[in-house]
C-alpha positions as a printed Julia matrix, in Angstrom:
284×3 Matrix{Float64}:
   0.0     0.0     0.0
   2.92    2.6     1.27
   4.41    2.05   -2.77
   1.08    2.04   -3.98
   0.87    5.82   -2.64
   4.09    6.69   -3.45
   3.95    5.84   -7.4
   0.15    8.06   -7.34
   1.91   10.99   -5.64
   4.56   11.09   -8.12
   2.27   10.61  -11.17
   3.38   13.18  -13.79
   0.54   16.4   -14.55
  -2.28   14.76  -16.27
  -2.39   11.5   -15.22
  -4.89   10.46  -12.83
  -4.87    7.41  -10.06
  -7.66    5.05  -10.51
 -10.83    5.98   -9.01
 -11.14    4.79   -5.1
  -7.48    4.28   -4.64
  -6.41    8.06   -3.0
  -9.65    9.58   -2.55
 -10.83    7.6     0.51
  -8.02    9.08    2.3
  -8.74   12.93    1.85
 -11.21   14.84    4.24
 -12.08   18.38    3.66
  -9.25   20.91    4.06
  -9.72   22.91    7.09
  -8.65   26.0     4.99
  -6.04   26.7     2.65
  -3.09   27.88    3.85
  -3.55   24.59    6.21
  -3.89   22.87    3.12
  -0.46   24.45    1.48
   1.51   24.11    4.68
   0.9    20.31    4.74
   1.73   19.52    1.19
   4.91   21.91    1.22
   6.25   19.06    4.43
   5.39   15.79    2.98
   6.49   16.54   -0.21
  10.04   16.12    0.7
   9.67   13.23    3.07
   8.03   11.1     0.03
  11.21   12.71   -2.18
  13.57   11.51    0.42
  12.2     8.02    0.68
  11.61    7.01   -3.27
  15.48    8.38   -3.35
  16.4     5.69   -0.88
  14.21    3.22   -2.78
  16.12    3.75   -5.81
  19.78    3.88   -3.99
  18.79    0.02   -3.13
  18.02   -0.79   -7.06
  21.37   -2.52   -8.3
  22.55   -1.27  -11.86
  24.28   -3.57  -14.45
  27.15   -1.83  -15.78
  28.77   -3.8   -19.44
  31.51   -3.32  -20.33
  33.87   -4.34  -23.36
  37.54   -5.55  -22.34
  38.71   -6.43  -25.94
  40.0    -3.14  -28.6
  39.37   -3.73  -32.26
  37.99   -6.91  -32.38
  36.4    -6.58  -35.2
  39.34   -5.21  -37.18
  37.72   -2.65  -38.26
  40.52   -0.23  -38.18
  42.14   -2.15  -41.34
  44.61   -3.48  -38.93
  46.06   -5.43  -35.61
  46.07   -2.7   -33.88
  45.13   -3.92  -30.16
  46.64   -7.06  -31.05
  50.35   -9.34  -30.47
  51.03  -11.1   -33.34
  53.69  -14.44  -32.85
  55.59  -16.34  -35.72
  57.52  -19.46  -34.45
  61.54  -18.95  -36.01
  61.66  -20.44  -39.2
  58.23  -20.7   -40.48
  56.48  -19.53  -43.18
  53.58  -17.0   -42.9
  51.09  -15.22  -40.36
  48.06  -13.42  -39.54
  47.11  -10.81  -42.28
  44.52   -8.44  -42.41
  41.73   -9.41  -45.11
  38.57   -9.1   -46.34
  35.55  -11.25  -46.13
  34.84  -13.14  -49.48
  38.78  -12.0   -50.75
  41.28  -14.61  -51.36
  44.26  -15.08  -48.9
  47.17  -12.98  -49.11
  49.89  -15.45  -50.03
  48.64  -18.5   -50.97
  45.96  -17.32  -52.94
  42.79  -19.48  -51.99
  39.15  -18.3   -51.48
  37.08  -17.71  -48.59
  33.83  -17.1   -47.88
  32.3   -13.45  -47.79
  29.66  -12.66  -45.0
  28.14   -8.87  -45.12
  27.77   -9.49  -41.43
  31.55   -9.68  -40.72
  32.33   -6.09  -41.79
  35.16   -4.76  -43.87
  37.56   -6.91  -41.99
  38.98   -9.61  -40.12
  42.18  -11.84  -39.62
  43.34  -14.59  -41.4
  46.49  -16.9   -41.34
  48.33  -17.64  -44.73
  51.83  -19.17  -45.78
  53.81  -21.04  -48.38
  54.98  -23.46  -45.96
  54.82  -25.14  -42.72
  54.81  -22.64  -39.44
  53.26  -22.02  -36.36
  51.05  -18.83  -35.97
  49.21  -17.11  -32.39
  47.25  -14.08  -32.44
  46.73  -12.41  -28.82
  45.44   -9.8   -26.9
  45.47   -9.36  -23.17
  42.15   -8.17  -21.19
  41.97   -7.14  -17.39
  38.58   -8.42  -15.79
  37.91   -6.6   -12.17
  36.61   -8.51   -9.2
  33.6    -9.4    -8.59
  32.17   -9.47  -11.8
  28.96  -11.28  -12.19
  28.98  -12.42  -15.8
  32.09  -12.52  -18.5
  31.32  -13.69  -21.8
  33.91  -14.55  -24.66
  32.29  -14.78  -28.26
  33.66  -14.42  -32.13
  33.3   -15.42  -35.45
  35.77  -17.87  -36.65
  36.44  -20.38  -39.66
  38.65  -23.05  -39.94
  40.03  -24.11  -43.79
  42.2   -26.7   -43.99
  43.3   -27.63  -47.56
  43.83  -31.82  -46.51
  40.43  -31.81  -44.58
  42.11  -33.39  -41.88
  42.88  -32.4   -38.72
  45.62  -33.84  -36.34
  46.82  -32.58  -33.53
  50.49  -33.33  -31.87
  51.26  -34.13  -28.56
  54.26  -31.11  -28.98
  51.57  -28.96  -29.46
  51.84  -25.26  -31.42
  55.19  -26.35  -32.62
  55.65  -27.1   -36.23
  58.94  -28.83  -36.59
  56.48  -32.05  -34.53
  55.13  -34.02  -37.58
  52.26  -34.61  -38.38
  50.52  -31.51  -36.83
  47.87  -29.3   -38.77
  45.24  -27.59  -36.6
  44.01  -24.32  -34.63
  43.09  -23.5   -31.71
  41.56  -21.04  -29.28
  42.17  -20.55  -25.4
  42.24  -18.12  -22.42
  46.2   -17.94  -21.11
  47.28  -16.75  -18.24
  48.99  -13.36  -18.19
  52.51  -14.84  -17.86
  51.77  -17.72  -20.35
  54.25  -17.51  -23.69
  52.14  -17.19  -27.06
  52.58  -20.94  -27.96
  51.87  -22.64  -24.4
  49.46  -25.33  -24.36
  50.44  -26.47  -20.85
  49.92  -24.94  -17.74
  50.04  -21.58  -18.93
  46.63  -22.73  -20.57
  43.32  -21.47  -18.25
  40.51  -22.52  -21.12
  40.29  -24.23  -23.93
  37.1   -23.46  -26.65
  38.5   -24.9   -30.02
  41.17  -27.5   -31.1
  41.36  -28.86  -34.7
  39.63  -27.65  -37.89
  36.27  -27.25  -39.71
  37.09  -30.3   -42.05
  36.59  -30.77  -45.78
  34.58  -28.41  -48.26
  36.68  -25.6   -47.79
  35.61  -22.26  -47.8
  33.68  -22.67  -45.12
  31.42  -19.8   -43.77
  32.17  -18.36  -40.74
  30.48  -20.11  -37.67
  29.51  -17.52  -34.49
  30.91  -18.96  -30.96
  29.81  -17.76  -27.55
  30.81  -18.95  -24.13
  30.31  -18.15  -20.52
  33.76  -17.88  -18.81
  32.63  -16.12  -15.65
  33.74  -19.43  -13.6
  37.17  -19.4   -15.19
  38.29  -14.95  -14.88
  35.01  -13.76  -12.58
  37.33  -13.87   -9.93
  39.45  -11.01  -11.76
  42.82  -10.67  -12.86
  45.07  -10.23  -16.26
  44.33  -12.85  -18.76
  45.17  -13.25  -22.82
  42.81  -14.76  -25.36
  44.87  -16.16  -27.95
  43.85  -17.77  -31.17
  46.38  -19.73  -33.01
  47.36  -22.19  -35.78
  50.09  -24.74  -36.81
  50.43  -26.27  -40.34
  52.69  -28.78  -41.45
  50.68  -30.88  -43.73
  49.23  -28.41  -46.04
  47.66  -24.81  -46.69
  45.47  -23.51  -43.49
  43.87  -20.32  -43.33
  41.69  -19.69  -39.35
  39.67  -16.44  -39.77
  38.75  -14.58  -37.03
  36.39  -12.22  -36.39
  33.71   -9.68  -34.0
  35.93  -11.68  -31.27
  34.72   -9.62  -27.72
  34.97  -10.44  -23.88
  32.06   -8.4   -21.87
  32.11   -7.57  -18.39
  28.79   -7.45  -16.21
  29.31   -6.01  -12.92
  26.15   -4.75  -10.43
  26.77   -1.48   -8.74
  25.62    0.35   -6.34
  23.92   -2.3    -3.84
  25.12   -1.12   -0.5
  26.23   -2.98    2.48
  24.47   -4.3     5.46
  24.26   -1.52    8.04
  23.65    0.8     4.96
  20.55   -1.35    3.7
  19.54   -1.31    7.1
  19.83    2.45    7.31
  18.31    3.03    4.0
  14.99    0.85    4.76
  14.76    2.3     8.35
  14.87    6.08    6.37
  12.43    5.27    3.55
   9.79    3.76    5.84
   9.84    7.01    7.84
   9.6     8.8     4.58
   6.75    6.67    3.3
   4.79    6.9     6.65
   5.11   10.6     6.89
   3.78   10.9     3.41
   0.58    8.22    4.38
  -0.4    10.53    7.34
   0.04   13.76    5.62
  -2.48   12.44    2.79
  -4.94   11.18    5.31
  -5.02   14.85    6.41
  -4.67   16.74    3.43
């Protein structure tokens, strides 16, 4: 009933409360300056207590930890790009539906992918990571990695080495995409690895479109800390191009919900407010 009356009395001008809700607590005004007095002192008790209501509402703040994901600045700017010694190749900046840089093949265009994205290429075997470190603050109730990604691998065949991201180990042809720790080097796949969320390739009928990925890591960085997301590639067996794209970590934090003894405080204060403003309508 108390937020029932508060939500009437702050109805904006022109809007009326239904009939029988505030009228059966008015009785005639004794005169007006009575009348004026009254309104001018409940008025800010019923402001004071719908501003402690609202300092009790906790507000969702987003918030994007990755820079150009997308590519969209025509570069890797944002970005730490790693070449094992004495490979072939890299990441390149390309664009959707364009064929690679080096070797030449096709990919698949998507409109929804931009102007650009990144995309490995070489004339022979090598070893490729892509990285970008990303701070998440404690406390953070939701974290959410996503991107666009394909995988073209000209011998349709994955195969994945016990060595790893290492291409001298043969036979090894595949890519893969993790969450490192901060202190993990760009071709770890041991400890230095937190997450793993692909290994191996999109198979045969190369191009292949891009496929969208999403994932809830909150239970692997919620906690906080400095963490990389690396995407990488090794090719010893054939052409391989690994597109990425839109990739993004977002942040959801809650602010503003208060502590105990200032809930406590807050409740104890809008109640007051909230009575003040039932008696002073009863009399009005």
């Amino acid at each position: 009933m108390f937020f029932e009356i508060a939500l009437a009395f702050k109805m904006p001008t022109g809007l009326h409360p239904p009939e029988g809700r505030l009228q059966q607590h008015h009785r005639p005004a004794r005169n007006n300056n009575t009348k004026s007095m009254k309104r001018s002192f409940h008025q800010p008790a019923l402001l004071g207590a719908s501003v402690c209501l609202l300092t009790l509402c906790p507000e969702a703040r987003a918030a994007q930890l990755l820079v150009n994901g997308g590519f969209e600045s025509g570069s890797l700017a944002g970005w730490t790009v790693e070449d094992q010694a004495g490979g072939s190749g890299s990441f390149f900046v390309s664009t959707p539906g364009a064929s690679t840089p080096l070797s030449g093949f096709p990919t698949a265009g998507s409109a929804a992918n931009g102007s650009f994205y990144a995309v490995t290429d070489q004339t022979g075997p090598g070893t490729h990571a892509l990285l970008q470190s990303f701070t998440v603050e404690p406390g953070a109730s939701s974290v959410t990695l996503s991107f666009d990604m394909f995988v073209n691998d000209s011998t349709g065949n994955s195969i994945v080495d016990p060595a790893g991201l290492d291409f001298n180990a043969f036979p090894n042809q595949h890519a893969r995409v993790d969450i490192l720790s901060a202190g993990a080097g760009a071709f770890d796949t041991g400890a230095g690895v937190l997450g793993n969320f692909y290994l191996g390739s999109d198979g045969s009928g190369a191009p292949h479109d891009f496929t969208s990925y999403s994932f809830d890591i909150t239970g692997l960085v919620g906690a906080g800390g400095d963490f990389q997301l690396r995407f990488a590639e090794v090719d010893n067996q054939g052409f391989f191009n690994h597109g990425v794209d839109n990739a993004s970590i977002v942040t959801s934090a809650v602010n503003g919900v208060p502590d105990g003894g200032s809930t406590l405080a807050l409740f104890g204060l809008a109640a007051g407010g909230l009575a003040a403003a039932r008696r002073g309508l009863r009399l009005i």
